[in-house]
Phi, psi and omega in degrees: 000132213246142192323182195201112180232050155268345178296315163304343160309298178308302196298305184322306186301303207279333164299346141303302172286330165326136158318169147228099169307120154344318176280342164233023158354277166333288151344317216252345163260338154329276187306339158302312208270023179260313201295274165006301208263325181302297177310347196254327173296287175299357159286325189285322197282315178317302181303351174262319180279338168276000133309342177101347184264162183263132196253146198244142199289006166251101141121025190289331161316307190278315127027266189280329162312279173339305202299320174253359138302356161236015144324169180245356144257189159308298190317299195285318201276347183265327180261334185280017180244351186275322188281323183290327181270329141295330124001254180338307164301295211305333172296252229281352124303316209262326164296294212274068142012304182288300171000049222279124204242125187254177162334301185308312201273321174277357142287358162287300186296295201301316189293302169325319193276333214264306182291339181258352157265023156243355112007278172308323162297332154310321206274119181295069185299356147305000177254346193283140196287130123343000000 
């Protein structure tokens, strides 16, 4: 049985409503908006590969971004614009050290990741640019 990786979406949620020490707070919303940006991303790439297209084992983020972003509809063009901006959160979780990551700012990226699977069912990916 092979992952389900909207369960990273879910896992993104209950690290937000979880208790929290306090001494890592942070962490735990760092990592919602990593969670977050993953499950949507590797849903996206799945979704691509069961179409036939080819992902190159360099830059592949940027790739699957690029694909629907260069799509022929909103929809499809709406998520490749969605995947760049969790992109963008999950690097200054994952990096940025100074950056300050709050309740809010990881119920943004979790509200995003939420809107690009109920997307993912709109999106005609026979229209996704090669």
């Amino acid at each position: 049985m092979s992952f389900d990786w909207s369960e990273y979406v879910e896992l993104a949620e209950k690290l937000i409503e979880q208790e929290k020490d306090e001494k890592i707070e942070s962490a735990y919303y760092r990592s919602s908006v990593s969670r977050s940006y993953y499950g949507t991303y590797c849903l996206a790439r799945d979704l691509l590969l069961s179409k036939g297209f080819n992902i190159p084992r360099t830059n592949t983020h940027m790739a699957v971004r690029e694909a629907f972003q260069q799509g022929s509809n909103r929809v499809i063009k709406q998520v490749g614009e969605g995947l760049g901006r969790l992109w963008s959160e999950r690097k200054n979780a994952d990096y940025d050290a100074p950056n300050s990551f709050d309740k809010v700012r990881a119920e943004k990226a979790l509200k995003l990741a939420k809107k690009l699977l109920k997307l993912y069912s709109e999106a005609k990916v026979q229209e996704v640019a090669p």
